[in-house]
Structure formats: structure tokens, C-alpha cells
JSON list of C-alpha atoms in Angstrom, two decimals:
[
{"chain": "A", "resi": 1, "resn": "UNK", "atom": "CA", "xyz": [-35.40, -47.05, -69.89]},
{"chain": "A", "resi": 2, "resn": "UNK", "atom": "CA", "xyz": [-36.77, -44.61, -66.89]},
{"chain": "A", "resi": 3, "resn": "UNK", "atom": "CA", "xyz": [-35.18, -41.70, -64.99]},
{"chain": "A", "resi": 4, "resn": "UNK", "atom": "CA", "xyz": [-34.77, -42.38, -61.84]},
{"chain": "A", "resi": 5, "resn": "UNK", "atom": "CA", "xyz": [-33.27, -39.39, -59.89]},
{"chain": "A", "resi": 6, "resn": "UNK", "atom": "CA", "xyz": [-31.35, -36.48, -60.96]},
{"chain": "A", "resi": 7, "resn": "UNK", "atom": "CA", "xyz": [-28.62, -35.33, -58.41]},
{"chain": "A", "resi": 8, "resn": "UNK", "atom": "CA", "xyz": [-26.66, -32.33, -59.04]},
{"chain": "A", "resi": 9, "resn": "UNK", "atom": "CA", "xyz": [-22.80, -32.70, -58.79]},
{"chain": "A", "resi": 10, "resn": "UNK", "atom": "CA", "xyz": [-20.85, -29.71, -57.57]},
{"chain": "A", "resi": 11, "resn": "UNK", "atom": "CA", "xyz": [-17.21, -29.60, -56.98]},
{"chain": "A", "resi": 12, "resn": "UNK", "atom": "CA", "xyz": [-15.69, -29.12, -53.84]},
{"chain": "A", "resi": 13, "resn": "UNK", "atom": "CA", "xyz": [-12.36, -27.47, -52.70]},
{"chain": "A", "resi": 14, "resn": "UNK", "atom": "CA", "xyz": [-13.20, -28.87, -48.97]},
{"chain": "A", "resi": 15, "resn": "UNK", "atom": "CA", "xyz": [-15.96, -31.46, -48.23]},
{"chain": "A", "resi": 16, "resn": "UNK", "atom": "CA", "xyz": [-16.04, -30.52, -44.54]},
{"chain": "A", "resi": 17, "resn": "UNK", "atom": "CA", "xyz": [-16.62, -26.70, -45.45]},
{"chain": "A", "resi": 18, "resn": "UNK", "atom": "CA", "xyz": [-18.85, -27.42, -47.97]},
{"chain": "A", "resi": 19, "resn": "UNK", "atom": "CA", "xyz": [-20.93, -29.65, -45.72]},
{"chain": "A", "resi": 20, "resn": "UNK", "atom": "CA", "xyz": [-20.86, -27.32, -42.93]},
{"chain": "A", "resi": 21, "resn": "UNK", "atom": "CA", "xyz": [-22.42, -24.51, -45.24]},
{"chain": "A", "resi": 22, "resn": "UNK", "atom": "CA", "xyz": [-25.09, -27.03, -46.55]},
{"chain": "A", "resi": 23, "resn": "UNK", "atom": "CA", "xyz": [-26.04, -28.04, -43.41]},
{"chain": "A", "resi": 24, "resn": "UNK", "atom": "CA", "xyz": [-26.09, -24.70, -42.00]},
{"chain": "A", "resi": 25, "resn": "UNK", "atom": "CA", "xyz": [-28.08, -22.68, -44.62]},
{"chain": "A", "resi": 26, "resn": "UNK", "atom": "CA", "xyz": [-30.01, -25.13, -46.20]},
{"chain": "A", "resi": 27, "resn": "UNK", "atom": "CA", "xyz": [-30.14, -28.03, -43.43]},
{"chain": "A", "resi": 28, "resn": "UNK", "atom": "CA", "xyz": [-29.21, -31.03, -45.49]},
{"chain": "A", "resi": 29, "resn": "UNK", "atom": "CA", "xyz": [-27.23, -34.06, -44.12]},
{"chain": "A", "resi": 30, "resn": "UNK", "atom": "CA", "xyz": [-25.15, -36.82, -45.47]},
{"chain": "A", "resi": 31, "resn": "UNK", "atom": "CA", "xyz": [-26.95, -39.46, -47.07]},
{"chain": "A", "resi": 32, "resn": "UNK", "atom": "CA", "xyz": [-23.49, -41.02, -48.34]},
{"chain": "A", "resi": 33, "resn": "UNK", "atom": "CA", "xyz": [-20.01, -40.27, -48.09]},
{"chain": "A", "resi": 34, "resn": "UNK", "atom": "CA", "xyz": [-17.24, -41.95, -49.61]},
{"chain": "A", "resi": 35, "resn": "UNK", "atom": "CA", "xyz": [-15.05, -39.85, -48.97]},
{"chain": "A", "resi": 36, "resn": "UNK", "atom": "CA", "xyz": [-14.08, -37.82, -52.45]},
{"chain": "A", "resi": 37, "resn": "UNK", "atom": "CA", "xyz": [-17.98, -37.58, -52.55]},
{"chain": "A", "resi": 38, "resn": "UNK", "atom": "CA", "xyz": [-20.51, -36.98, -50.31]},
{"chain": "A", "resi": 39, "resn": "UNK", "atom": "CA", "xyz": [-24.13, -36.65, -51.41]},
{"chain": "A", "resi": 40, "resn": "UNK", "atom": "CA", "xyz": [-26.65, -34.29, -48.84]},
{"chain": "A", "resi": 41, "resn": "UNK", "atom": "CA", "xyz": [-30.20, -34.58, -48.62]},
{"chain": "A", "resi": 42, "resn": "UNK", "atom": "CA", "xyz": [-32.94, -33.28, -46.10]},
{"chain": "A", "resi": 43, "resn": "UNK", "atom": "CA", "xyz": [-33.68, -35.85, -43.89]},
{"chain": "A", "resi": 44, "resn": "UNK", "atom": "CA", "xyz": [-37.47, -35.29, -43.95]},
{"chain": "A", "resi": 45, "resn": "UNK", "atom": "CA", "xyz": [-37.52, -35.30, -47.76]},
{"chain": "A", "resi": 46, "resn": "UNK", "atom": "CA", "xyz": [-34.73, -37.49, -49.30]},
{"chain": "A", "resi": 47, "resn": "UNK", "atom": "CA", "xyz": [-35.69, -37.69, -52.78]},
{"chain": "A", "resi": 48, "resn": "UNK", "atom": "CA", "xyz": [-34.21, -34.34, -53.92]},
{"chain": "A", "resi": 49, "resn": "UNK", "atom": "CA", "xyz": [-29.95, -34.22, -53.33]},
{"chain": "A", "resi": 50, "resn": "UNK", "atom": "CA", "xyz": [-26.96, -32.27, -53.74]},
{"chain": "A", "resi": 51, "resn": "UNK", "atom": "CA", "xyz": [-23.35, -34.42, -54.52]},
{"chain": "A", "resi": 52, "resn": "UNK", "atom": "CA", "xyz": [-20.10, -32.43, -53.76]},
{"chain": "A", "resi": 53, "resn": "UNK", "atom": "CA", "xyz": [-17.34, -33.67, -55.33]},
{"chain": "A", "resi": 54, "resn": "UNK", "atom": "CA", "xyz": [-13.04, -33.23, -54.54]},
{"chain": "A", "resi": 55, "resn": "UNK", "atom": "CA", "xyz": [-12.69, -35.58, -57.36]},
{"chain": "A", "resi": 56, "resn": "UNK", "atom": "CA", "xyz": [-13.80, -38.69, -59.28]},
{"chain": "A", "resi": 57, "resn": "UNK", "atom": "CA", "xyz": [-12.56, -41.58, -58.08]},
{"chain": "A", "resi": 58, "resn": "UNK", "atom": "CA", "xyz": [-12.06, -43.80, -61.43]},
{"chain": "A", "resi": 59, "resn": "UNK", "atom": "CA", "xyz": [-13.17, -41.52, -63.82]},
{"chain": "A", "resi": 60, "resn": "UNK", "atom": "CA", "xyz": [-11.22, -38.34, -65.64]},
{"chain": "A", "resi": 61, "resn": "UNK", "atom": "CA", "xyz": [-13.87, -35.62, -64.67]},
{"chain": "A", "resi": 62, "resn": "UNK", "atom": "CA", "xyz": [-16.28, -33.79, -62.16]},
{"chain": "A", "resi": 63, "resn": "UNK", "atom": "CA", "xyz": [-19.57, -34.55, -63.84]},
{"chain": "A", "resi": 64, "resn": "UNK", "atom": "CA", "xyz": [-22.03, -31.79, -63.53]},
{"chain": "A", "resi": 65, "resn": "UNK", "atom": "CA", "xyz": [-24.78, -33.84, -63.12]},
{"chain": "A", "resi": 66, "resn": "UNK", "atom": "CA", "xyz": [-25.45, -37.49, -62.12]},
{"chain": "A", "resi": 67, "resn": "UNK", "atom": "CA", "xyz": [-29.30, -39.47, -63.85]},
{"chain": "A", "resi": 68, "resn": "UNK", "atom": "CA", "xyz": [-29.80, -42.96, -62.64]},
{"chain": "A", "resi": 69, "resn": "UNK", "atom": "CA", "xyz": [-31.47, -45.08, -64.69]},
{"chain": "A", "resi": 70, "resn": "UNK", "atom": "CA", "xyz": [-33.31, -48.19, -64.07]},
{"chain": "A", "resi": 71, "resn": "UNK", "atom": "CA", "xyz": [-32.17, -49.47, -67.21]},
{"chain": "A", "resi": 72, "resn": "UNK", "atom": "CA", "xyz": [-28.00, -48.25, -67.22]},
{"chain": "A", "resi": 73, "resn": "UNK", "atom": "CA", "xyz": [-27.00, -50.40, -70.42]},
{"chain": "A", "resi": 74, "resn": "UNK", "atom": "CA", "xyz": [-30.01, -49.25, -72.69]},
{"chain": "A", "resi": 75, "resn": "UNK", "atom": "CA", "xyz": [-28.69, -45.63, -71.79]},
{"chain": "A", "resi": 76, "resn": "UNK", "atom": "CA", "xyz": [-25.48, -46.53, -72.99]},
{"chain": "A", "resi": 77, "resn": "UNK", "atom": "CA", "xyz": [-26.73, -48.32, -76.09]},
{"chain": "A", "resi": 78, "resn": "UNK", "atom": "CA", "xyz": [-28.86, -45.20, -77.20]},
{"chain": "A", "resi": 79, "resn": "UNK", "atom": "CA", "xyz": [-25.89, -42.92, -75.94]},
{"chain": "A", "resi": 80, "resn": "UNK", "atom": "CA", "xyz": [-23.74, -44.88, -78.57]},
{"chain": "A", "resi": 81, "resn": "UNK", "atom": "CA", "xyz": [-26.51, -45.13, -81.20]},
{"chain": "A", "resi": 82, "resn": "UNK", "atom": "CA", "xyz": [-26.59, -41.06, -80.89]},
{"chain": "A", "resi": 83, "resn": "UNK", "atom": "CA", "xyz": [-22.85, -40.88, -81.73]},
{"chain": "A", "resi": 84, "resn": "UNK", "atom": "CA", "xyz": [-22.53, -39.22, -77.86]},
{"chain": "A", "resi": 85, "resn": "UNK", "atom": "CA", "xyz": [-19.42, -38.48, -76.46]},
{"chain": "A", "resi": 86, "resn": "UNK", "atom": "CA", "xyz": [-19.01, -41.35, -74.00]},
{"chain": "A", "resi": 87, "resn": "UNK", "atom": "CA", "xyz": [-15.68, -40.21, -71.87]},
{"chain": "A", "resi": 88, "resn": "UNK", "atom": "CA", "xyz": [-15.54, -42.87, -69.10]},
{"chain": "A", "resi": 89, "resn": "UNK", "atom": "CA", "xyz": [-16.55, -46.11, -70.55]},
{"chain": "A", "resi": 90, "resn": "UNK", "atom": "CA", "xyz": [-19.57, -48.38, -69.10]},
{"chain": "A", "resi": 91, "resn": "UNK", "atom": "CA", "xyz": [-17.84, -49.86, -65.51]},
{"chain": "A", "resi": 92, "resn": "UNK", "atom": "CA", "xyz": [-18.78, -51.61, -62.76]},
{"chain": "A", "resi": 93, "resn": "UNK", "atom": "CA", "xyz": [-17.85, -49.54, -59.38]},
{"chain": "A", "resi": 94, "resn": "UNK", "atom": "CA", "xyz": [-16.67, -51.11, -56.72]},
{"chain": "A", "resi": 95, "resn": "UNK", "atom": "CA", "xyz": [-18.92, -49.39, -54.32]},
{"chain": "A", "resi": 96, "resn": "UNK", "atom": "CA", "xyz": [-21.68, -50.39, -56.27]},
{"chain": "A", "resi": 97, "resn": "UNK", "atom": "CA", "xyz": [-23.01, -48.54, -59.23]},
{"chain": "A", "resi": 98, "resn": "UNK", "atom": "CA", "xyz": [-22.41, -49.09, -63.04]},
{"chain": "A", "resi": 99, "resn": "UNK", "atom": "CA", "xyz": [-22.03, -46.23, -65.07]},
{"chain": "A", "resi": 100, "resn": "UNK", "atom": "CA", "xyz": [-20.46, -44.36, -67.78]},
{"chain": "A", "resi": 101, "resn": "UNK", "atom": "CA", "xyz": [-19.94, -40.52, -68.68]},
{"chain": "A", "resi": 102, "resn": "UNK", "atom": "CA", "xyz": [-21.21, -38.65, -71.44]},
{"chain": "A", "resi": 103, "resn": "UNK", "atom": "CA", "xyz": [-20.30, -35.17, -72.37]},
{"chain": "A", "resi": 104, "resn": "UNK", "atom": "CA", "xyz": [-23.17, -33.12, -74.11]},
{"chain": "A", "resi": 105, "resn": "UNK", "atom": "CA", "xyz": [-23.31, -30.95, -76.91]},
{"chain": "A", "resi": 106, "resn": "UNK", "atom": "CA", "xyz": [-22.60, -27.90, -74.49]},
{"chain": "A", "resi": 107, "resn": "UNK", "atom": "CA", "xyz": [-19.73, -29.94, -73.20]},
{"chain": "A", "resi": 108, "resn": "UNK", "atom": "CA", "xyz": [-21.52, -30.86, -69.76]},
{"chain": "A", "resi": 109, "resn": "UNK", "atom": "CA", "xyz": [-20.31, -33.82, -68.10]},
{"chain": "A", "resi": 110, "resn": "UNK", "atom": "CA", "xyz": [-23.06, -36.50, -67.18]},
{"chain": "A", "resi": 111, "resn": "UNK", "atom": "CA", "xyz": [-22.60, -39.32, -65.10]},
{"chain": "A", "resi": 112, "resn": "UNK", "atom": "CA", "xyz": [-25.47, -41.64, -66.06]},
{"chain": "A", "resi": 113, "resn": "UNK", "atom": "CA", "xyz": [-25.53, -44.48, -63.88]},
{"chain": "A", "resi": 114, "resn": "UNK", "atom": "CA", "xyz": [-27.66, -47.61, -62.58]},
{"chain": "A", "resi": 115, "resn": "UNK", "atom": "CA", "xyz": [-27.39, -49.33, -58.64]},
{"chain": "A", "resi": 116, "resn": "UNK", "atom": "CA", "xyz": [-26.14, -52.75, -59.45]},
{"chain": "A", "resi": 117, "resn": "UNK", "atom": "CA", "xyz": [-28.31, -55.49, -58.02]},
{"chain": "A", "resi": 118, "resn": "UNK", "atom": "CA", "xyz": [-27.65, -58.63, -55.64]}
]
């Protein structure tokens, strides 16, 4: 199993706000939006981004931080193997992703997840 991408996850009291001060300051755009989540990136250099969250759609928490994985159900396997906290169970989204929650020993909130293929 190999990282993929890290994305921070930051909650948000107002997307539009938030945006607005991204885009302003730091001049990052939307590279997704779903509506309860919206993910920013500079559109010269996409590989580093920034996820502000109002909420989770399915799952019970904000995460703090979201890894993809190439390899999402060996991450869960070693998760489980490590005794982890798993606090949103391994699910397919509908919008696309399969992925489950961890908490870590400092109580951080990770979203590990994998892009689900055609």
C-alpha cells in the first residue's frame, strides 16, 4: 500500500467565506465542490490542497486530515491488525471514493480513503 496525497481538512462555518479568503490571500480555486466540502488547489500546481468542511456527509466527524491510498482495503486491514480506532466503517461513497475513519492515538480524525475505479 502507497500514499497517495495528503489533503488537509479544515472545518468551515461558511464555505463561501472561507473560499473567498482562500482565494484572496492565498489564490487557490475549487478543484471540487460537493457542496458540504469543497477542496482548493492552485491551479498552476494542483498536487498540494486544502478541503473545508461544514460537515461530513455520511460519516460522524470532521476529519482533520484526509491520505488516499492506492491500496484503501490493505489500509484498513493493517488499521484493524493495529487494534486502531476505526470510527466510520470501510464504505463505498456515492460520489465515488471508499473509505473509512480512523482516530489516532492523539484522538485526530483521519479519513483514509481510495478513488474507486470503473
Amino acid at each position: 500500500m502507497a500514499v497517495l496525497r495528503i489533503v488537509a481538512d479544515l472545518p468551515s462555518r461558511s464555505l463561501p467565506a472561507s473560499r473567498r479568503f482562500y482565494a484572496a490571500v492565498l489564490g487557490l480555486e475549487p478543484v471540487m465542490d460537493h457542496g458540504w466540502v469543497v477542496t482548493l488547489s492552485d491551479p498552476d500546481r494542483p498536487g498540494p490542497q486544502l478541503s473545508l468542511l461544514t460537515h461530513d456527509l455520511t460519516a460522524p466527524a470532521v476529519p482533520a486530515v484526509s491520505v488516499e491510498v492506492d491500496d484503501v482495503d490493505a489500509a484498513h486491514a493493517a488499521a484493524l491488525a493495529a487494534g486502531a480506532d476505526i470510527i466510520y466503517p470501510l464504505t463505498d461513497e456515492p460520489w465515488g471514493v471508499r473509505r473509512f475513519f480512523v482516530r489516532d492515538p492523539d484522538g485526530n480524525v483521519v479519513n483514509v480513503l481510495g478513488h474507486s475505479r470503473p
